[in-house]
Tab-separated table of N, CA and C in Angstrom:
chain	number	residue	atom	x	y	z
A	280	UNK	N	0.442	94.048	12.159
A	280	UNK	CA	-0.223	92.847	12.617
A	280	UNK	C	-1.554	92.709	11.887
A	281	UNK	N	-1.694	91.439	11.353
A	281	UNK	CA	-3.202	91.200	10.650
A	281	UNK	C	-4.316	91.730	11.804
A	282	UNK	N	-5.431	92.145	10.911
A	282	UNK	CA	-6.812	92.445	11.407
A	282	UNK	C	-7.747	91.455	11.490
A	283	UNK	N	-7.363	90.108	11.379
A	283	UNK	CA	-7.814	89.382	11.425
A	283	UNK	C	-7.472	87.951	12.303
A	284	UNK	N	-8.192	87.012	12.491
A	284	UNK	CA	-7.655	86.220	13.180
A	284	UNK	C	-6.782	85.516	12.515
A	285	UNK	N	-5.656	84.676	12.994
A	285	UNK	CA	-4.540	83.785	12.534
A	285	UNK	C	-4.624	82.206	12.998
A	286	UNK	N	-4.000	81.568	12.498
A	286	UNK	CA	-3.424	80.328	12.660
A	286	UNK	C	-4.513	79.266	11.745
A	287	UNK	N	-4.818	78.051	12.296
A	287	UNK	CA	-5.134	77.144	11.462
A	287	UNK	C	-6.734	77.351	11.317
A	288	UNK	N	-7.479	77.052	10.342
A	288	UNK	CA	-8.964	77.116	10.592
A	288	UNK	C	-9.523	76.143	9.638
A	289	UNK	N	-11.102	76.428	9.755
A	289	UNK	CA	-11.239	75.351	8.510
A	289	UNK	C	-12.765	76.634	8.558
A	290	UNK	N	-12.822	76.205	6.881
A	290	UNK	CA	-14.595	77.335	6.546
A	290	UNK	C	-15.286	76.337	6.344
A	291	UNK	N	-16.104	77.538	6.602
A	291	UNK	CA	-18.130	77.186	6.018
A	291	UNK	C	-17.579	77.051	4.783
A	292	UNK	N	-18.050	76.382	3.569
A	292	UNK	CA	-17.813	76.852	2.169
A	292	UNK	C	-19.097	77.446	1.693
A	293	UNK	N	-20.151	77.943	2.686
A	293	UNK	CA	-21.286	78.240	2.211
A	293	UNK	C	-21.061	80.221	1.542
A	294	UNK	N	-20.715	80.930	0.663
A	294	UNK	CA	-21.168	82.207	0.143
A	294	UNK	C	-22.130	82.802	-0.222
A	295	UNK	N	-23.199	82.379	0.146
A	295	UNK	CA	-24.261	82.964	0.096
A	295	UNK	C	-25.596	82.595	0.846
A	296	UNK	N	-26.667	83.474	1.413
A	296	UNK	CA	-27.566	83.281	1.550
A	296	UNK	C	-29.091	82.824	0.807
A	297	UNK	N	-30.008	82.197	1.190
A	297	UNK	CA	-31.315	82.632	0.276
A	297	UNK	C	-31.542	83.517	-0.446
A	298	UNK	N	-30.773	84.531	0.478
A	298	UNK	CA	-31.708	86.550	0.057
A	298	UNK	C	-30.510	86.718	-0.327
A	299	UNK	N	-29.613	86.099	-0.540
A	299	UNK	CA	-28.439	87.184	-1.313
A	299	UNK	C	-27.219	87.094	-0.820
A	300	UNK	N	-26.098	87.727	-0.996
A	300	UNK	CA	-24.821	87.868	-0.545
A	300	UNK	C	-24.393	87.755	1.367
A	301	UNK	N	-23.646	87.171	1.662
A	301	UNK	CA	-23.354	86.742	3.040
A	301	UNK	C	-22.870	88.132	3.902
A	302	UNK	N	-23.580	88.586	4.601
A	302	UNK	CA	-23.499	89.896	4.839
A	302	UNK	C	-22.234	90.524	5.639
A	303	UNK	N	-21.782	89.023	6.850
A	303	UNK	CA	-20.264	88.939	7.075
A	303	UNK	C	-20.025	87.624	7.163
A	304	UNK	N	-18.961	87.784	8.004
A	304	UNK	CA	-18.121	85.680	8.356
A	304	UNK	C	-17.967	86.395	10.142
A	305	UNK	N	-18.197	84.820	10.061
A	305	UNK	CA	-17.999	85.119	11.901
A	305	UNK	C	-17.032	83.656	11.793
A	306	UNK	N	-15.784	84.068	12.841
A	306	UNK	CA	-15.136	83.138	13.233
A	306	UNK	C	-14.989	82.787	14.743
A	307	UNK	N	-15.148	81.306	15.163
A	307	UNK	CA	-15.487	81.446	16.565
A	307	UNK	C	-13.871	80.348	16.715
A	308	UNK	N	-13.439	80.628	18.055
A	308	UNK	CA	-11.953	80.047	18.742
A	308	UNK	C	-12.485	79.075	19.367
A	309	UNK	N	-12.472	77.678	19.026
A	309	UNK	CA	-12.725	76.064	19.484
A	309	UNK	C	-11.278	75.326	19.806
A	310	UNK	N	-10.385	76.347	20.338
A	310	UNK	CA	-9.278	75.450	20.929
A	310	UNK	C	-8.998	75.263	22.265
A	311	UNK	N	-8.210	75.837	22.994
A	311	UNK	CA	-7.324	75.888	23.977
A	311	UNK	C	-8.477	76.011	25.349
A	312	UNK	N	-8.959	76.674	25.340
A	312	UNK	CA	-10.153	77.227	26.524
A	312	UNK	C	-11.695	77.462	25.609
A	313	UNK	N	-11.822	77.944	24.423
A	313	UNK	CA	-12.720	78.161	24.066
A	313	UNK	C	-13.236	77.070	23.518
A	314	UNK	N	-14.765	76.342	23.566
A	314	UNK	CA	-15.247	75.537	22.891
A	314	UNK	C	-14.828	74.033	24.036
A	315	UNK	N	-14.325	74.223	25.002
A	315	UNK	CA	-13.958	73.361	25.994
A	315	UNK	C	-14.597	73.210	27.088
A	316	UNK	N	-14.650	71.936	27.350
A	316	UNK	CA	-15.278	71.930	29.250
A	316	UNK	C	-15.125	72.900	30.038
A	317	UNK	N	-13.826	73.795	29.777
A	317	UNK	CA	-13.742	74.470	31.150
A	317	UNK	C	-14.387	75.904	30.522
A	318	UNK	N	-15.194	75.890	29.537
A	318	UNK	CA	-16.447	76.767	29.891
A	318	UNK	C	-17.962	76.213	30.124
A	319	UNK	N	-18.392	76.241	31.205
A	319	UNK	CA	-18.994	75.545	31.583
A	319	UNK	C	-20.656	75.827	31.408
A	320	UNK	N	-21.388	74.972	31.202
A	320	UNK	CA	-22.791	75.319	30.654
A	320	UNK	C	-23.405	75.970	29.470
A	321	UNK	N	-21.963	75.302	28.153
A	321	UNK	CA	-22.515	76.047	26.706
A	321	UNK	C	-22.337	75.166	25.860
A	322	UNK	N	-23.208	74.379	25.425
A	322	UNK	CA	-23.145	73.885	24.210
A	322	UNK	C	-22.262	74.729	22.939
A	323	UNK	N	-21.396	74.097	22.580
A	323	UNK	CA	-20.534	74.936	22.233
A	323	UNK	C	-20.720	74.372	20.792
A	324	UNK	N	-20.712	73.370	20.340
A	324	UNK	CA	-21.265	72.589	18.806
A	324	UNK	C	-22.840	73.209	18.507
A	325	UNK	N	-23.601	73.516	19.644
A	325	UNK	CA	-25.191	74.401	19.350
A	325	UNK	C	-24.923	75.903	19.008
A	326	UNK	N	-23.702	76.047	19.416
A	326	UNK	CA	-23.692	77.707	19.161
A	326	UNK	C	-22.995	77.890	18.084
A	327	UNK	N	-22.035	77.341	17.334
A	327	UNK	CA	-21.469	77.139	16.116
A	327	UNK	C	-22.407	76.993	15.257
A	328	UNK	N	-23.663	76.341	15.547
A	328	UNK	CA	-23.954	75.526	14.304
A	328	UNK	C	-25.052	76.939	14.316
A	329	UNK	N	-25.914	77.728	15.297
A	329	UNK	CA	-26.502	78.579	15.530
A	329	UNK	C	-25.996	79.544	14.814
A	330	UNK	N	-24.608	80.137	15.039
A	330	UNK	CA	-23.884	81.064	13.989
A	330	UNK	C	-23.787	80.962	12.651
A	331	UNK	N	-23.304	79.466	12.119
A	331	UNK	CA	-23.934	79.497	10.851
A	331	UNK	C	-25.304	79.715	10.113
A	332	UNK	N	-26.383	80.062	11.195
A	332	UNK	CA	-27.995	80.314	10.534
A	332	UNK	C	-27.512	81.727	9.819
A	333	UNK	N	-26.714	82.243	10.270
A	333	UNK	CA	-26.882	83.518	10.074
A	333	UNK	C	-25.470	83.961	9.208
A	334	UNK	N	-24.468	83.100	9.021
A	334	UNK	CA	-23.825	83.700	8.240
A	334	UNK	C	-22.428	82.290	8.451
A	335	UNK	N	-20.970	82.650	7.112
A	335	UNK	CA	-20.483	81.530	7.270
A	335	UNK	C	-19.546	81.865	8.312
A	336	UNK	N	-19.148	80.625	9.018
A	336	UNK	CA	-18.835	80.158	10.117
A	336	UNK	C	-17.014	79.947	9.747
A	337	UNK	N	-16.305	80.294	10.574
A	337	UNK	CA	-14.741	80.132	10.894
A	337	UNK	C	-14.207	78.915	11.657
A	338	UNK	N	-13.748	78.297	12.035
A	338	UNK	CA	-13.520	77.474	13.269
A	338	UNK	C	-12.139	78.045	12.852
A	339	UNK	N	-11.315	78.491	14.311
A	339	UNK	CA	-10.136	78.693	14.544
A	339	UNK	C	-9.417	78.397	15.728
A	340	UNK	N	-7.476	78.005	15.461
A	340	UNK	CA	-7.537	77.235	16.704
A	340	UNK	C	-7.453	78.446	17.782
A	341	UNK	N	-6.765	78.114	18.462
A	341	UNK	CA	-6.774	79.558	19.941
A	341	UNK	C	-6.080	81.003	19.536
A	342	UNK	N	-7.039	81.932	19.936
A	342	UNK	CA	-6.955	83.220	19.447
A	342	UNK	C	-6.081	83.919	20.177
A	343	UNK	N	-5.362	83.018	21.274
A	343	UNK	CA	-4.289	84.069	23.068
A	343	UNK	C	-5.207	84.425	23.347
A	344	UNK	N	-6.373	84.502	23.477
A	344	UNK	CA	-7.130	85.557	24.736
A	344	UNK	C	-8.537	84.819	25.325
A	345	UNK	N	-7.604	83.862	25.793
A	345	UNK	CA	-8.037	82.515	26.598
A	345	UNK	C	-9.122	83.233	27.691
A	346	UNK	N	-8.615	84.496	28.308
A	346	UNK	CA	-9.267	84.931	29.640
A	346	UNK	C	-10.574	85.383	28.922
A	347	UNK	N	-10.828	85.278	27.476
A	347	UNK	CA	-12.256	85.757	27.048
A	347	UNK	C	-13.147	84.663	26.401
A	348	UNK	N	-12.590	83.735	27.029
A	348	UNK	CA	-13.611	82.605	26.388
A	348	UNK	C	-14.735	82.256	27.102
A	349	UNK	N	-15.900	82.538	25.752
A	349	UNK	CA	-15.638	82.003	24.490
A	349	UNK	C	-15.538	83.192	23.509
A	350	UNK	N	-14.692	83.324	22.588
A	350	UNK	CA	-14.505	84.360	21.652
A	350	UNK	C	-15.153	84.404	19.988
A	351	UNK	N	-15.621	85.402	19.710
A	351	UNK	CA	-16.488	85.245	18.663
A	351	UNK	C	-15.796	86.729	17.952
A	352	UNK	N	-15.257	86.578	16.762
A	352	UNK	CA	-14.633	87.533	15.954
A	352	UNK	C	-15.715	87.746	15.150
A	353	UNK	N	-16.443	88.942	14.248
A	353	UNK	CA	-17.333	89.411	13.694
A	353	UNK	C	-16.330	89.979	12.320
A	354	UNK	N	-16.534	89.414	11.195
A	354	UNK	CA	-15.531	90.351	10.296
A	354	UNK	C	-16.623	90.678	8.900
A	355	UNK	N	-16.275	92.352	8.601
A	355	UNK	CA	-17.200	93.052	8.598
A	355	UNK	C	-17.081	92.102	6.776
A	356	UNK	N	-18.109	92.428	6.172
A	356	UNK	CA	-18.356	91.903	4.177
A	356	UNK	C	-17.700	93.089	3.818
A	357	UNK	N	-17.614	92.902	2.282
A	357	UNK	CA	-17.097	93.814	1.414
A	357	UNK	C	-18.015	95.044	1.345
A	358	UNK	N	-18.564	95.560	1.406
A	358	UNK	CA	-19.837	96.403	1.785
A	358	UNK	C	-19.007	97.159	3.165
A	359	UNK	N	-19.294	96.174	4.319
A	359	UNK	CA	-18.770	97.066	5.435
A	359	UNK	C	-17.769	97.375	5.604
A	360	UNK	N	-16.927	96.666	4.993
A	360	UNK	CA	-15.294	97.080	4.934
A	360	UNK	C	-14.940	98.739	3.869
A	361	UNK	N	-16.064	98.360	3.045
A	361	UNK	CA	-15.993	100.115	2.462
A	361	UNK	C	-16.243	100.660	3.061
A	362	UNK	N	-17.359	100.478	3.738
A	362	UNK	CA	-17.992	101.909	4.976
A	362	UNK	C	-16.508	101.879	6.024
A	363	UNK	N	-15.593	101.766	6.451
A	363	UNK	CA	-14.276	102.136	7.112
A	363	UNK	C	-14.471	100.682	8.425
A	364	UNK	N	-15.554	99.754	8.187
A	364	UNK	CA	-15.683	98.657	9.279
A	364	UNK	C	-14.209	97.928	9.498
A	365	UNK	N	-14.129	97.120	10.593
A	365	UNK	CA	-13.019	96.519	11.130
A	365	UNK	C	-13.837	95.206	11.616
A	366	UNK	N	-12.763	94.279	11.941
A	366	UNK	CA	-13.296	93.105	13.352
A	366	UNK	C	-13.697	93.745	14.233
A	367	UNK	N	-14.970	92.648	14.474
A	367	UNK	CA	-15.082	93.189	16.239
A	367	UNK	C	-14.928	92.133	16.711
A	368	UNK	N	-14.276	91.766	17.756
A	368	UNK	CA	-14.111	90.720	18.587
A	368	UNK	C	-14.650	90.946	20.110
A	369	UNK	N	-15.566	89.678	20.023
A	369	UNK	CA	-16.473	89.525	21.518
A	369	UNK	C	-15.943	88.123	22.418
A	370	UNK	N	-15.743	89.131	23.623
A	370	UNK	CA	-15.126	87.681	24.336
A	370	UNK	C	-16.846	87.459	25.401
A	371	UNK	N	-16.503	86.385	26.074
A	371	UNK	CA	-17.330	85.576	27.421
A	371	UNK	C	-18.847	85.543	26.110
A	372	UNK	N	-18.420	85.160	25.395
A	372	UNK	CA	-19.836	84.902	24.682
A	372	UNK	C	-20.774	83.212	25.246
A	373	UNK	N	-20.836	83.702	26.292
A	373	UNK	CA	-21.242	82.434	26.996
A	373	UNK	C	-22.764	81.761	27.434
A	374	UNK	N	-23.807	82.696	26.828
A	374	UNK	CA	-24.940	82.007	26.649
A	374	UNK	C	-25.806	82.406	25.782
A	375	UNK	N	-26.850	81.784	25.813
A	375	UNK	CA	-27.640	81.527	24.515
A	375	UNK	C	-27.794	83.147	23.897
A	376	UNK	N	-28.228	84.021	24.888
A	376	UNK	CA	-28.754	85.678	24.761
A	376	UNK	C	-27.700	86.036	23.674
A	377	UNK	N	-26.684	86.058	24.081
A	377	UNK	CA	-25.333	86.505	23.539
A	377	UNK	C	-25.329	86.244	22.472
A	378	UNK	N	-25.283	84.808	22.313
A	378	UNK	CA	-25.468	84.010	20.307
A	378	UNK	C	-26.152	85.134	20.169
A	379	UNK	N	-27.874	84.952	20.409
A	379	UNK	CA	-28.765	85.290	19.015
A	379	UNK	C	-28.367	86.527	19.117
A	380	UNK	N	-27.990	87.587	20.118
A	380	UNK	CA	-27.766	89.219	19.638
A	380	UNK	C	-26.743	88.966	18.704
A	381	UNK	N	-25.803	88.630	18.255
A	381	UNK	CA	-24.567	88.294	17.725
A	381	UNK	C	-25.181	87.498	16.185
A	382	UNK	N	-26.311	86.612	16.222
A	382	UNK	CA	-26.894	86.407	14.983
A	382	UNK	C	-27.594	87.247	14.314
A	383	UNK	N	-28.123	88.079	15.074
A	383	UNK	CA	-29.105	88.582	14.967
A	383	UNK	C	-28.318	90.258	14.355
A	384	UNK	N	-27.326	90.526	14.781
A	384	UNK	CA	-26.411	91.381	14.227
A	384	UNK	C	-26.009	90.852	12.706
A	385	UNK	N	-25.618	89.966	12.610
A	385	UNK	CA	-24.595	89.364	11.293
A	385	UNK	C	-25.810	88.982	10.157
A	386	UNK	N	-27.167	88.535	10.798
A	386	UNK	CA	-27.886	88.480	9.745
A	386	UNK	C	-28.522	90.229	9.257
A	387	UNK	N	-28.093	91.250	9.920
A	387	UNK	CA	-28.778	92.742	10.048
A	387	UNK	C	-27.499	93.268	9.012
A	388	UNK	N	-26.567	92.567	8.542
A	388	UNK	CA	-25.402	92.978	7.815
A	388	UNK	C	-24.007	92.819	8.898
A	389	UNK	N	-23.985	92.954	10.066
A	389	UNK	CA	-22.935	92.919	10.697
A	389	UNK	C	-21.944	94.452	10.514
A	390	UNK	N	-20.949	94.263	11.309
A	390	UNK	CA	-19.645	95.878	11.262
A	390	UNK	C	-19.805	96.106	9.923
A	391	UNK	N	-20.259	97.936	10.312
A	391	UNK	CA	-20.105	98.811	8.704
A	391	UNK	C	-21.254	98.749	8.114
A	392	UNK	N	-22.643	98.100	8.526
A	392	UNK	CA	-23.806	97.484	7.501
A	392	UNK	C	-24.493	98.115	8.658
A	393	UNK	N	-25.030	97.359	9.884
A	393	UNK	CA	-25.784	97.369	10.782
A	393	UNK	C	-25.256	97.767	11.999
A	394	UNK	N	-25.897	98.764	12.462
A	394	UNK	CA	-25.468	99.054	13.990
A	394	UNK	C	-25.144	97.676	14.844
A	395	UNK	N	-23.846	97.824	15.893
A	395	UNK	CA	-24.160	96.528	16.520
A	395	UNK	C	-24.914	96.850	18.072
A	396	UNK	N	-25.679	95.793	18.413
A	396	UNK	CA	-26.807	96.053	19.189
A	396	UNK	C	-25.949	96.824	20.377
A	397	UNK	N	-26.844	96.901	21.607
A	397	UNK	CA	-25.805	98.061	22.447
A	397	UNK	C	-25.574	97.061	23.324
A	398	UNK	N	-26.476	95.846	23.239
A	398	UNK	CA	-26.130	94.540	24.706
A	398	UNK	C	-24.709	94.221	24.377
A	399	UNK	N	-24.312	93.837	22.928
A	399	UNK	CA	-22.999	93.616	22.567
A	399	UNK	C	-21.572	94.462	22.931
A	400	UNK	N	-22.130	95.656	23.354
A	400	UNK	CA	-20.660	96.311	23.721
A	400	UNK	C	-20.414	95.640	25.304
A	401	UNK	N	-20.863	95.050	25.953
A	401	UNK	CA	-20.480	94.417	27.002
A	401	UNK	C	-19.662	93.207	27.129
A	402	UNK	N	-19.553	92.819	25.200
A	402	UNK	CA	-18.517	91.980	25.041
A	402	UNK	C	-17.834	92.271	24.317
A	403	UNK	N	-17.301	93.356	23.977
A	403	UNK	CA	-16.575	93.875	22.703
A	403	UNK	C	-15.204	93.856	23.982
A	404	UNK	N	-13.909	94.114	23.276
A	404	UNK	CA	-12.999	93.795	23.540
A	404	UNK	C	-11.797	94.128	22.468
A	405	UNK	N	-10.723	94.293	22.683
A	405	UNK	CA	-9.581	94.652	21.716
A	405	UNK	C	-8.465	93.608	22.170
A	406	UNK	N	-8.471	92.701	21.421
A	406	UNK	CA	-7.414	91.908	21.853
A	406	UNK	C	-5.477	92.586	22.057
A	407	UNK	N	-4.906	91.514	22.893
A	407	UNK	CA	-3.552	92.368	22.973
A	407	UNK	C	-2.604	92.378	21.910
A	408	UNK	N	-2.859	93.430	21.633
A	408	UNK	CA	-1.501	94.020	20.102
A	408	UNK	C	-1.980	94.197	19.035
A	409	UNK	N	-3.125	95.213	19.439
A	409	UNK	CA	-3.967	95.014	18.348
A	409	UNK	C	-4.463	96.335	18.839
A	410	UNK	N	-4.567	97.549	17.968
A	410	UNK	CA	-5.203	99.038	18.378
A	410	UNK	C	-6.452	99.223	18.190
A	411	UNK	N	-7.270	99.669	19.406
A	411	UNK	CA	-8.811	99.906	19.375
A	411	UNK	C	-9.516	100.370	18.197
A	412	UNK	N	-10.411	99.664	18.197
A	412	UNK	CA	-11.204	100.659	16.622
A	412	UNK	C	-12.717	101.151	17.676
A	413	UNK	N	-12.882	102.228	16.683
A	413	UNK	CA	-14.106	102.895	17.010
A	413	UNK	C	-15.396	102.062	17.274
């Protein structure tokens, strides 16, 4: 099974930063439950556009793991993928705090580059059919 997310998406076409190489891609799930009314009290077009400050942006349609919305996949750069990095996928990413630790990670290098903060393991998550990574 891919390590990555599937189905339809559309990119940032942005590859690079000011300072240099895009340290990861974050893809966020704007379909089915995520990015929808029935999460309630999140600007969900402010937090997309917030994720792109910090790195390029995914839009993908529904990831199945509806019960974690809103879901924010972290996928590590070529850099962290040498260091042995994987996805991390964060579900209930549901207010503002959450974004910036999550920007604030991806602009620090993101999985394999930068420690991820420790508030973030409260949304880390292993989606189903898919084997835990470290």
């Amino acid at each position: 099974m891919p390590a990555t997310p599937t189905g339809r998406t559309t990119d940032d076409a942005r590859t690079a930063t000011a300072t240099g190489p895009v340290p990861c891609r974050v893809v966020v799930c704007r379909d089915c439950c995520c990015g929808s009314p029935k999460v309630t009290g999140v600007d969900h077009a402010a937090q997309t556009e917030r994720l792109r400050t910090a790195a390029p942006v995914r839009v993908s349609d529904c990831l199945d793991v509806c019960d974690q919305a809103n879901v924010i996949v972290v996928q590590p750069s070529a850099e962290g993928r040498a260091a042995g990095a994987r996805p991390v996928w964060l579900g209930l990413v549901n207010d503002p705090d959450a974004t910036e630790d999550v920007v604030a990670w991806a602009r620090a290098g993101g999985p394999g580059v930068a420690p991820r903060p420790d508030i973030l393991d409260l949304h880390v998550f292993t989606p189903p059919g898919r084997r835990a990574t470290r």
